[in-house]
Amino acid sequence: MSSPSLKDLVDQWLLLDSNSETRNEIQSLWNRNELDELERRMRARIEFGTAGLRGRMEAGWARMNDLIIIQASQGLAAYVLQHVEGAITRGLVVGHDHRHHSEHWARLTAQVFLAKNIKVYLLRGLNHTPMVPFSVKELNAACGVMITASHNPKQDNGYKVYWENGVQIIAPHDEGISQAIQLNLQPQKYDASSLSLCVDLTASLQKKYFECLKLLNRTRGLNATLEHTFVNTSMHGVSDAFVKQAFDIFGFPPYTPVLEQQKPDPEFPTVLFPNPEEKGALDLALATAEKTGVGYVLAQDPDSDRFTAAERSETGEWILFTGDQLGSLFASRVLHAYKASNAPVEKLAMVASTVSSKMIEAMAKLKGFKFVECLTGFKFIGNTALHLEAEGYDVPFGYEEAIGFMFGSQIRDKDGVAATVTFAELVASLPAQGKTVNGHLQELYERYGYFETRNSYFICNDSQLTNRIFTDIRNREPHLTSASYPKTLASLCINRIVDLTTGYDSGNPPSYTPSLPLSSGHMIQIRAGSEVLGINLVLTLRTSGTEPKIKYYLEGSGKDAKTVDSLLSKAVADISENWVQANKHGIRKA
């Protein structure tokens, strides 16, 4: 079947789009003969995947707009009615953040579901993303939708879907919903007056959320002593109100807000990329801390599901903790609390993404609890936690290196507010022991080994070249009839290879089948090491699903920082020169 002409795509848009602004946007582009721009916007439809939808807010099939929201909601409603028992009465939870169009799209989504006679719980006002999965579980709802683009630039927005289990959707639901959308493209007419039928339980749900959050409170007696200890930035997002309330419940004195970033602002005027991980994103927070003499900086991303922190050292320099360092600190704290409860440690389980640090794995081996890794993303972390629960384990913690942390059993998703108060309580617990957070981290390194990550990526705009690079890695000795991966990394012998593209795991005989699901793109993980030297490397090479990148996640571990740092530098050079062969292929590393 031949693909439709650009004119057909434009005509179809003009026929279906009832929003005069976006309809005129496409008509104007056509009138001005801006065919290249129309091709970018109209040729490929925005893809519904395991993260739902996310993209630039503009007119067109490849963008986020009213028509796309209506079609997605029509497909989701049809799929839920078909696959979730009692969906009509169990209903939909829908929430939104502060971005442009967020409230409008939440209301549009609600109208579509109401037209199908499905009950809708519309969370009023600005909410942080964890409120949606929390509410889905609390209400036993059929599904949930959060309108947010998390930490994307201001031009973007998104449509995040949670299944009836309160976890982001995974296969086969992503594909099933995508197919249902294709079968429900004809937009119906919706009446905004139907929103009066929405059920508003926002206040009671938020109250229950904070009651559950309070279960994490362990150092209330010490918390009140932390006067002028924290600066907090909400990154122009929604977190300030939620973190303020959490601080009050936990008994902390008020923090010092970064005034320029305190209020929700969809323009994000002080940051180009409102992601606390981005270079320079914490500059205002650090400057505020310097001016006020505060020793710790706390930060949430705009929809408050991610968290990071920084500590002023004795020399006055700032230590910005990585996601892996925070994950290890939190895991140690959770382990300590679990043991203090006298629960059997063999019933404890923790989860991390496969590209995250292996330090928790080292903890688990030494302390006797179960550690499980899964594919990247909280859709996998949350579902893995549910599977472990079904097997009889307690799963109070999970994380991924991209500063996402899950606490307790009420929310099987990352929660920046929970992470913020957990970190603050860690700070409160240490002065009596004469420690700082970084000092405590160094003690953990002495106990479990020193772990350091060195993550980056190569920019490759040619998908065929990317395929060729991975094919070459799998066939380093082309004269052999079977796959032949490299034998060493940074002169260390490789002792395990897991290829989640081809479905091969050298460490799982006799089937050699990986325990993890296969990846939709290229993904190879290797472990290399020397028992004699006591050093190890873990490397994951993968393609990005949204960007022209070959990403690598590299972690070294050993007895001391100097040895590991040298090992990582050698490994980075080996990856570039011999694995990806960047110079040969003319591609550059970030």
XYZ file of C-alpha atoms in Angstrom:
590
model
C 0.000 0.000 0.000
C 1.428 3.388 -1.008
C 1.826 6.003 1.710
C -0.605 8.924 1.629
C 0.446 12.187 0.009
C 1.276 15.160 2.183
C -1.870 16.868 0.936
C -3.966 13.889 2.049
C -2.416 14.069 5.511
C -3.081 17.804 5.723
C -6.658 17.425 4.468
C -7.335 14.681 7.006
C -6.023 16.896 9.790
C -8.157 19.856 8.724
C -11.189 17.573 8.610
C -10.725 16.044 12.060
C -9.199 18.808 14.205
C -11.883 20.836 15.999
C -9.363 23.184 17.641
C -9.266 26.338 15.526
C -5.769 27.293 16.693
C -4.028 24.061 15.671
C -6.178 23.693 12.546
C -5.129 27.183 11.434
C -1.512 26.314 12.274
C -1.509 23.496 9.713
C -3.480 25.520 7.164
C -0.983 28.393 7.437
C 1.978 26.071 6.930
C 0.276 24.681 3.828
C -0.553 28.146 2.504
C 3.081 29.221 2.980
C 4.259 26.058 1.214
C 6.414 25.013 4.185
C 6.485 21.415 3.009
C 9.564 20.314 4.969
C 8.008 21.453 8.246
C 4.727 19.759 7.321
C 6.574 16.531 6.536
C 8.149 16.609 10.006
C 4.816 17.199 11.681
C 2.478 15.120 9.547
C 4.289 12.124 8.041
C 4.889 9.928 11.115
C 2.311 9.671 13.874
C 3.533 10.180 17.441
C 4.127 6.703 18.842
C 2.259 5.379 21.855
C 4.703 3.323 23.920
C 5.331 2.127 27.453
C 5.698 5.741 28.591
C 2.448 6.681 26.841
C 2.952 9.812 24.733
C 5.484 12.616 24.998
C 6.438 15.283 22.500
C 6.399 18.883 21.372
C 3.153 20.844 21.768
C 2.247 21.769 18.194
C -0.283 20.922 15.528
C 0.301 17.715 13.568
C 0.158 13.936 13.807
C 3.708 13.788 15.208
C 3.028 16.306 17.981
C 1.054 16.744 21.214
C -2.258 18.566 20.748
C -6.007 18.293 21.408
C -6.699 15.882 18.573
C -3.918 13.492 19.615
C -5.131 13.600 23.235
C -8.715 12.840 22.180
C -7.676 9.952 19.930
C -5.358 8.505 22.595
C -8.115 8.737 25.203
C -10.671 7.136 22.896
C -8.312 4.228 22.255
C -7.348 3.870 25.919
C -10.992 3.927 27.034
C -11.925 1.250 24.492
C -8.976 -0.938 25.513
C -9.672 -0.581 29.240
C -13.347 -1.472 28.766
C -12.281 -4.610 26.926
C -9.478 -5.728 29.268
C -10.238 -4.509 32.811
C -13.081 -6.149 34.673
C -15.494 -3.638 36.171
C -13.807 -0.718 34.415
C -16.977 1.403 34.253
C -17.447 1.531 38.023
C -13.771 1.286 39.002
C -13.034 4.305 36.843
C -10.125 6.430 35.672
C -7.841 8.633 37.774
C -6.516 11.651 35.872
C -4.129 14.317 37.111
C -1.999 17.064 35.633
C 0.977 19.283 36.338
C 1.500 22.975 35.492
C 2.707 22.787 31.897
C 0.980 24.594 29.067
C -2.242 22.698 28.128
C -1.866 20.209 31.020
C -5.114 21.098 32.771
C -6.997 21.365 29.476
C -5.783 17.943 28.332
C -6.638 16.356 31.672
C -10.182 17.711 31.294
C -10.361 16.496 27.671
C -9.265 13.027 28.792
C -11.946 13.052 31.484
C -14.636 14.035 28.953
C -13.753 11.109 26.684
C -14.028 8.585 29.517
C -17.233 10.125 30.859
C -18.772 9.800 27.387
C -18.112 6.047 27.671
C -19.961 6.036 31.026
C -16.682 5.369 32.851
C -16.367 6.966 36.287
C -13.652 9.631 36.417
C -11.703 10.764 39.481
C -10.277 14.114 38.383
C -7.505 15.328 40.685
C -8.083 19.051 41.078
C -5.303 21.599 40.928
C -1.633 20.863 40.400
C -0.485 17.433 41.524
C 2.850 15.678 41.477
C 3.011 12.545 39.336
C 3.120 10.018 42.236
C -0.422 11.075 43.209
C -1.838 9.275 40.158
C -0.409 5.780 40.814
C -1.131 6.239 44.523
C -4.759 7.090 43.752
C -5.147 4.227 41.279
C -4.104 1.786 43.993
C -6.070 3.494 46.768
C -9.293 3.564 44.723
C -8.754 0.236 42.928
C -9.259 2.199 39.708
C -9.115 0.640 36.254
C -6.287 2.897 35.090
C -4.713 6.324 35.512
C -3.469 9.141 33.282
C -1.037 11.877 34.273
C -0.564 14.837 31.939
C 3.109 15.764 32.300
C 6.383 15.797 30.406
C 8.392 15.369 33.603
C 11.738 17.149 33.136
C 11.516 17.731 29.362
C 11.965 21.262 27.940
C 9.078 23.716 28.143
C 7.926 22.996 24.573
C 6.955 19.418 25.487
C 4.089 17.704 27.232
C 3.048 14.104 27.747
C 0.330 11.565 28.499
C 1.546 8.954 31.006
C -0.626 5.854 31.518
C -0.836 3.652 34.620
C -2.515 0.239 34.561
C -4.933 -1.099 37.183
C -1.987 -2.320 39.290
C -0.797 1.270 39.737
C 2.309 0.746 37.587
C 3.189 2.297 34.239
C 2.024 0.114 31.350
C 4.244 -2.556 29.832
C 3.752 -5.105 27.050
C 1.326 -6.262 25.853
C -0.784 -3.305 26.987
C 1.329 -0.662 25.216
C 0.864 -2.350 21.847
C -2.775 -3.156 22.591
C -3.579 0.459 23.451
C -1.694 1.657 20.373
C -3.828 -0.629 18.195
C -6.999 0.525 19.957
C -6.076 4.140 19.200
C -5.801 3.297 15.500
C -9.320 1.845 15.637
C -10.732 4.948 17.304
C -9.303 7.849 15.318
C -12.614 9.526 14.478
C -13.015 12.174 17.205
C -16.412 12.355 18.811
C -17.953 15.585 20.040
C -17.502 16.094 23.768
C -19.314 18.420 26.106
C -17.294 20.203 28.795
C -20.416 20.359 30.962
C -20.021 16.612 31.528
C -17.066 17.403 33.809
C -19.590 18.068 36.559
C -19.921 14.265 36.718
C -16.286 13.864 37.772
C -15.703 12.630 41.315
C -13.469 14.945 43.336
C -11.609 13.083 46.085
C -8.440 15.168 45.749
C -8.278 16.396 49.343
C -8.915 12.993 50.906
C -6.466 11.268 48.532
C -3.738 13.785 49.289
C -4.391 13.306 53.011
C -4.037 9.529 52.610
C -0.886 10.013 50.528
C 0.753 11.950 53.364
C -0.453 9.398 55.918
C 1.332 6.691 53.930
C 4.383 8.914 53.485
C 4.515 9.309 57.271
C 5.229 5.569 57.553
C 8.764 6.422 56.348
C 9.267 8.812 59.301
C 11.960 7.327 61.562
C 13.911 10.210 63.121
C 11.191 12.702 64.110
C 12.886 13.466 67.427
C 16.036 14.561 65.601
C 14.407 16.305 62.660
C 13.469 19.447 64.565
C 17.158 20.163 65.235
C 17.914 20.788 61.553
C 17.362 24.564 61.529
C 18.757 26.284 58.389
C 20.051 22.975 57.052
C 18.372 22.716 53.641
C 17.840 24.726 50.496
C 15.170 23.249 48.240
C 14.392 23.856 44.582
C 11.253 22.695 42.831
C 12.735 23.557 39.413
C 9.716 25.756 38.497
C 7.539 22.668 39.042
C 4.795 21.483 41.375
C 6.801 20.035 44.267
C 7.101 22.992 46.639
C 3.640 22.625 48.205
C 4.069 18.867 48.611
C 7.583 19.052 50.058
C 6.506 21.824 52.477
C 3.709 19.630 53.803
C 6.007 16.598 54.032
C 8.576 18.653 55.986
C 5.867 19.737 58.395
C 4.587 16.169 58.910
C 8.115 14.883 59.488
C 8.842 17.638 62.026
C 11.554 19.444 60.054
C 11.997 23.209 60.377
C 11.146 25.022 57.106
C 13.725 24.832 54.343
C 15.005 27.819 52.387
C 13.358 27.804 48.956
C 15.063 28.950 45.769
C 12.699 31.862 45.251
C 13.364 32.190 41.510
C 12.298 28.552 40.998
C 9.773 28.092 43.791
C 6.469 28.719 42.003
C 5.142 26.571 39.146
C 6.038 28.249 35.856
C 5.552 26.451 32.509
C 8.106 28.764 30.894
C 10.949 27.458 33.116
C 12.673 30.856 32.822
C 15.908 30.010 34.677
C 16.676 26.583 33.174
C 16.762 25.410 29.571
C 16.339 21.771 30.610
C 14.509 21.541 33.967
C 16.269 18.346 34.980
C 18.277 18.408 38.234
C 20.823 16.085 36.600
C 21.648 18.569 33.833
C 24.860 20.552 34.146
C 24.093 23.950 35.643
C 20.533 23.103 36.680
C 21.398 23.446 40.375
C 23.417 26.658 40.029
C 20.732 28.880 41.569
C 20.158 26.425 44.409
C 23.873 26.231 45.175
C 24.155 30.017 45.031
C 21.224 30.324 47.453
C 22.896 27.865 49.815
C 26.173 29.784 49.614
C 24.390 33.057 50.404
C 22.487 31.609 53.362
C 25.252 29.375 54.720
C 23.207 26.196 54.260
C 24.987 22.847 53.974
C 22.580 20.740 51.897
C 20.675 21.309 48.660
C 17.579 19.273 47.803
C 16.001 19.236 44.338
C 13.004 17.686 42.624
C 12.258 17.706 38.909
C 9.150 19.628 37.723
C 6.597 16.836 38.249
C 8.355 15.802 41.466
C 8.975 12.151 40.764
C 12.778 12.505 40.680
C 15.159 13.771 43.351
C 18.789 14.709 43.824
C 20.908 16.352 46.506
C 24.211 18.086 47.157
C 26.363 18.541 50.275
C 28.865 21.260 51.102
C 32.201 19.673 52.026
C 34.500 20.844 54.833
C 36.589 22.672 52.228
C 33.522 24.546 50.964
C 33.224 22.621 47.708
C 29.905 21.084 46.714
C 29.489 17.327 46.365
C 26.695 16.540 43.908
C 25.502 13.030 44.633
C 24.814 10.784 41.668
C 21.671 8.711 41.336
C 23.695 5.586 42.084
C 25.247 7.093 45.209
C 21.819 8.146 46.475
C 20.450 4.709 45.620
C 23.177 3.037 47.670
C 22.649 5.407 50.604
C 18.903 4.799 50.553
C 19.337 1.028 50.237
C 21.626 0.969 53.270
C 19.105 3.008 55.262
C 16.213 0.738 54.233
C 18.256 -2.342 55.174
C 19.065 -0.855 58.594
C 15.387 -0.068 59.269
C 14.279 -3.513 58.099
C 16.734 -5.274 60.394
C 15.691 -3.015 63.285
C 12.092 -4.203 62.795
C 13.281 -7.775 63.527
C 11.818 -8.996 60.241
C 13.803 -11.893 58.682
C 16.300 -10.365 56.281
C 15.838 -13.229 53.812
C 12.319 -11.858 53.214
C 13.721 -8.480 52.145
C 14.119 -7.719 48.437
C 15.317 -4.643 46.548
C 15.150 -3.824 42.849
C 17.300 -1.720 40.518
C 17.546 -1.248 36.780
C 20.247 -3.222 35.043
C 22.203 -0.056 34.142
C 22.309 1.070 37.775
C 25.155 0.434 40.208
C 25.907 -3.078 41.405
C 26.629 -1.806 44.910
C 23.239 -3.003 46.191
C 24.051 -6.400 44.693
C 27.230 -6.395 46.812
C 25.171 -5.442 49.884
C 22.713 -8.255 49.206
C 25.465 -10.873 48.940
C 27.013 -9.759 52.222
C 23.798 -9.181 54.208
C 21.621 -11.984 52.861
C 18.687 -10.172 51.258
C 17.458 -10.655 47.693
C 18.493 -8.278 44.925
C 16.842 -8.332 41.499
C 17.682 -6.225 38.471
C 15.360 -5.439 35.590
C 15.226 -3.400 32.414
C 15.477 0.386 32.626
C 12.348 2.280 33.636
C 9.925 2.217 36.538
C 7.413 0.309 34.475
C 9.805 -2.610 34.927
C 10.956 -1.760 38.449
C 7.359 -1.460 39.673
C 6.193 -4.688 38.052
C 9.280 -6.543 39.299
C 8.438 -5.373 42.835
C 4.864 -6.667 42.450
C 6.133 -10.068 41.246
C 8.473 -10.299 44.241
C 5.611 -9.364 46.567
C 3.540 -12.178 45.061
C 6.421 -14.543 45.915
C 6.270 -13.474 49.564
C 9.020 -10.840 49.686
C 8.871 -7.370 51.216
C 10.060 -4.827 48.643
C 10.478 -1.471 50.399
C 12.927 0.051 47.909
C 13.808 0.194 44.232
C 15.697 2.706 42.097
C 17.277 3.612 38.789
C 20.410 5.655 38.245
C 18.443 8.499 36.608
C 17.609 9.831 40.135
C 14.361 7.865 40.471
C 13.621 6.224 43.850
C 10.672 4.087 45.034
C 9.865 3.718 48.738
C 7.337 1.517 50.535
C 4.543 -0.553 49.031
C 1.912 2.127 48.419
C 3.472 3.583 45.261
C 5.226 1.330 42.777
C 6.743 4.278 40.977
C 9.399 6.876 41.680
C 8.502 9.598 44.179
C 10.609 12.728 44.592
C 8.819 13.859 47.760
C 9.425 10.531 49.516
C 13.072 10.640 48.417
C 13.437 14.216 49.687
C 12.269 13.508 53.240
C 14.153 10.201 53.349
C 17.368 12.015 52.479
C 16.600 14.746 55.006
C 16.109 12.098 57.701
C 19.430 10.546 56.741
C 21.031 13.952 57.315
C 19.277 14.180 60.701
C 20.515 10.757 61.822
C 24.231 11.339 61.213
C 25.483 14.268 63.365
C 25.111 12.240 66.574
C 27.572 9.807 65.012
C 29.881 12.633 63.959
C 29.183 11.983 60.281
C 28.042 13.747 57.145
C 26.209 12.066 54.282
C 29.348 11.887 52.183
C 31.307 10.574 55.161
C 28.679 7.875 55.599
C 28.931 7.035 51.885
C 32.693 6.596 52.227
C 32.078 4.153 55.098
C 29.732 2.167 52.857
C 32.487 2.035 50.226
C 34.891 0.648 52.824
C 32.334 -1.965 53.797
C 31.090 -3.082 50.365
C 33.810 -1.895 47.989
C 34.309 1.355 46.117
C 31.893 1.792 43.189
C 32.096 4.566 40.600
C 30.127 5.121 37.407
C 31.250 6.816 34.197
C 28.244 7.137 31.871
C 28.112 8.904 28.508
C 27.135 8.389 24.867
C 28.255 8.590 21.256
C 26.237 10.593 18.736
C 25.430 8.528 15.649
C 22.845 9.922 13.227
C 23.084 6.933 10.861
C 20.939 4.035 12.097
C 22.573 1.644 9.624
C 25.994 2.530 11.019
C 24.686 1.957 14.536
C 23.475 -1.498 13.500
C 26.862 -2.201 11.916
C 28.715 -1.209 15.105
C 26.671 -3.627 17.204
C 26.967 -6.364 14.582
C 30.748 -5.950 14.682
C 30.764 -6.212 18.486
C 28.856 -9.490 18.222
C 31.198 -10.819 15.531
C 34.668 -9.761 16.596
C 36.060 -12.929 14.991
C 34.109 -13.125 11.695
C 35.639 -16.459 10.688
C 33.631 -18.166 13.428
C 30.149 -19.451 12.622
C 28.707 -18.406 16.009
C 28.759 -15.042 17.768
C 32.182 -13.990 19.020
C 32.144 -11.049 21.385
C 35.300 -9.224 22.538
C 37.307 -11.156 25.121
C 38.583 -8.242 27.223
C 37.663 -4.763 28.432
C 40.471 -2.531 29.681
C 42.690 -5.658 29.657
C 40.354 -7.444 32.114
C 38.930 -10.790 31.049
C 35.229 -10.704 30.266
C 33.442 -13.334 32.356
C 29.820 -12.741 31.364
C 27.957 -11.371 28.353
C 24.215 -10.720 28.301
C 22.840 -9.681 24.917
C 19.253 -8.529 25.314
C 18.847 -8.021 21.584
C 19.705 -11.524 20.411
C 18.630 -13.265 23.632
C 21.986 -14.657 24.789
C 23.403 -14.961 28.318
C 26.785 -16.674 28.600
C 26.267 -17.063 32.344
C 23.041 -19.056 32.150
C 23.784 -22.527 30.752
C 22.535 -24.773 29.325
C 19.847 -22.625 27.670
C 21.956 -19.431 27.642
C 18.685 -17.501 27.760
C 18.608 -14.170 29.629
C 16.327 -13.821 32.632
C 15.507 -10.258 31.573
C 13.074 -9.516 28.730
C 14.569 -8.662 25.351
C 15.144 -5.021 24.481
C 13.448 -3.341 21.518
C 16.805 -1.827 20.531
C 20.414 -2.920 20.792
C 21.509 -3.707 24.342
C 24.583 -5.646 25.455
C 25.868 -5.914 29.023
C 29.236 -7.383 29.942
C 31.031 -8.073 33.184
C 34.813 -8.204 33.386
C 37.147 -8.520 36.312
C 40.101 -9.971 38.137
C 39.681 -11.797 41.453
C 43.404 -11.471 42.091
C 43.370 -7.689 41.715
C 39.927 -7.336 43.291
C 38.623 -5.075 40.498
C 35.544 -5.358 38.291
C 33.845 -3.589 35.413
C 30.214 -3.643 34.296
C 29.455 -2.126 30.890
C 26.067 -1.728 29.254
C 25.955 -0.530 25.660
C 22.525 0.360 24.302
C 20.799 2.451 21.693
C 18.384 5.198 22.642
C 14.761 4.788 21.618
C 14.274 8.523 21.114
C 17.670 10.013 20.219
C 20.519 9.238 17.778
C 22.776 7.959 20.519
C 24.791 4.890 21.445
C 24.712 5.102 25.229
C 27.116 3.430 27.587
C 26.772 2.854 31.304
C 30.112 1.953 32.836
C 30.826 1.100 36.451
C 34.080 0.111 38.058
C 34.507 -1.331 41.526
C 37.485 -2.141 43.687
C 39.158 -1.449 46.994
C 39.943 2.240 46.533
C 38.975 5.282 44.455
C 42.371 5.773 42.801
C 42.484 2.242 41.380
C 38.888 2.387 40.138
C 39.333 5.843 38.600
C 42.349 4.653 36.611
C 40.488 1.513 35.530
C 37.485 3.532 34.313
C 39.657 5.890 32.267
C 41.271 2.905 30.574
C 37.859 1.327 29.927
C 36.411 4.514 28.395
C 39.336 4.658 25.961
C 38.869 0.962 25.091
C 35.139 1.419 24.478
C 35.765 4.358 22.162
C 38.742 2.937 20.251
C 38.005 -0.788 20.064
C 34.340 -1.403 20.802
C 32.480 1.468 19.121
C 35.533 2.437 17.017
C 34.483 6.083 17.075
C 37.466 7.412 15.095
C 37.072 4.803 12.383
C 33.379 5.591 11.950
C 33.706 9.353 12.365
C 31.356 9.657 15.325
C 31.978 11.691 18.448
C 31.567 11.089 22.153
C 29.606 13.591 24.236
